[in-house]
Amino acid sequence: MRARDAGVTLVEVLVVLVLIGVMAGAVGLSLGPVDRGDTLQREATLLTARLNRAADETLLTGEAVAFVWDGDGYRFEVQRGADWQPHPVALLAEPHATPGARPTDPDGAAEGRFVVDGDMLPVTGVPLALTLRADNGLETRIRFDGVNAVQVDTP
C-alpha cells in the first residue's frame, strides 16, 4: 500500500493549472493591445475597394468624381453642374474616418483633392499616389489612375 504523502492528487494539479491560467491571463491583459498593422492593412484594403467602386460609378454615370482627404479621413463627391455634392452611392457618400491610418500625398500634405473626370482620366494628368501612415510608424502606398486602385506595397 502507498503512503498518503507519496505524491500529488489530481485536484492539486488542477488547482495549480487554474492558478497558472489566471496569472497568464492577468499578464496578457496588462500588456494591452499590440498593433501589428492590422488597422493599416484594413484601411488600405477598404480605401482601395472604395476607389475602385468610385471608378466603376464614373464609368456607369460619366460624372466626374473627387476623392477628398484630410487628417481625419476621406470622402467622395460628384460634380453636378458647377457644384460638388456628396456621392450618390451611400457607401461613398459618408465621410470615412481613418483613426490610426492617416492619408498623405507624396509631398506629405495631410489634405487634398483628386478629381477624375467623366472620361476616367485624372484632371491633373498624373495618377494619385497616396500613403497611409499608421501611428506605429508602418505605412503603405496606394496608387489610383482613375480606373484602377492598387496597393503598391504592404506593411
XYZ file of C-alpha atoms in Angstrom, residues 48-140:
93
model
C -8.601 50.582 -52.490
C -12.040 48.971 -52.758
C -13.814 52.327 -52.419
C -11.619 53.992 -55.041
C -12.397 51.121 -57.415
C -16.112 51.435 -56.639
C -15.984 55.177 -57.348
C -14.264 54.438 -60.681
C -16.993 51.923 -61.536
C -19.660 54.533 -60.796
C -17.855 57.066 -63.002
C -17.785 54.509 -65.809
C -21.542 53.949 -65.449
C -22.660 57.567 -64.998
C -19.995 59.607 -66.781
C -19.909 62.038 -63.842
C -16.651 63.457 -62.551
C -15.749 62.161 -59.094
C -13.488 63.684 -56.452
C -11.638 61.828 -53.732
C -11.155 64.297 -50.866
C -8.942 63.512 -47.881
C -7.850 65.317 -44.749
C -6.249 64.461 -41.422
C -9.411 62.761 -40.190
C -10.279 60.574 -43.173
C -11.765 60.842 -46.646
C -14.964 61.177 -48.657
C -16.146 61.092 -52.263
C -18.001 63.805 -54.165
C -19.515 64.078 -57.644
C -19.786 67.123 -59.838
C -23.312 68.177 -60.751
C -23.141 71.261 -62.925
C -20.704 73.628 -61.255
C -21.266 72.222 -57.759
C -19.650 69.343 -55.911
C -22.052 67.209 -53.906
C -21.733 64.085 -51.749
C -21.555 60.954 -53.875
C -25.000 59.449 -54.614
C -23.841 55.969 -53.568
C -24.371 55.725 -49.806
C -21.155 53.748 -49.284
C -19.135 56.557 -50.843
C -21.233 59.496 -49.634
C -20.466 59.158 -45.933
C -17.139 60.582 -44.765
C -14.929 57.732 -43.594
C -12.760 58.367 -40.532
C -9.362 56.687 -40.567
C -8.138 56.616 -36.979
C -4.681 55.136 -36.850
C -4.074 55.412 -40.624
C -3.599 58.982 -41.840
C -3.627 59.561 -45.622
C -0.983 61.877 -47.114
C 0.164 62.657 -50.643
C 3.808 62.264 -51.802
C 4.584 65.805 -50.624
C 3.325 64.926 -47.151
C 0.162 67.032 -47.422
C -2.435 65.771 -44.976
C -5.314 67.053 -47.088
C -6.088 67.198 -50.758
C -8.466 66.504 -53.602
C -8.013 64.116 -56.520
C -10.505 64.569 -59.353
C -11.255 62.065 -62.095
C -13.273 63.458 -64.999
C -16.171 61.716 -66.721
C -13.729 60.040 -69.123
C -11.998 58.413 -66.130
C -8.857 60.492 -66.544
C -7.166 62.312 -63.667
C -7.664 66.067 -64.084
C -4.025 66.587 -63.101
C -2.862 64.091 -65.727
C -0.935 62.239 -63.034
C -2.157 59.194 -61.076
C -2.831 59.582 -57.374
C -0.067 58.282 -55.124
C -1.305 58.195 -51.554
C 0.480 56.994 -48.429
C -1.386 55.700 -45.394
C 0.691 56.155 -42.242
C -0.129 54.354 -39.017
C 0.578 55.674 -35.540
C 3.112 52.876 -35.015
C 5.292 54.032 -37.939
C 4.102 51.489 -40.510
C 2.937 52.764 -43.871
C 1.561 51.526 -47.164
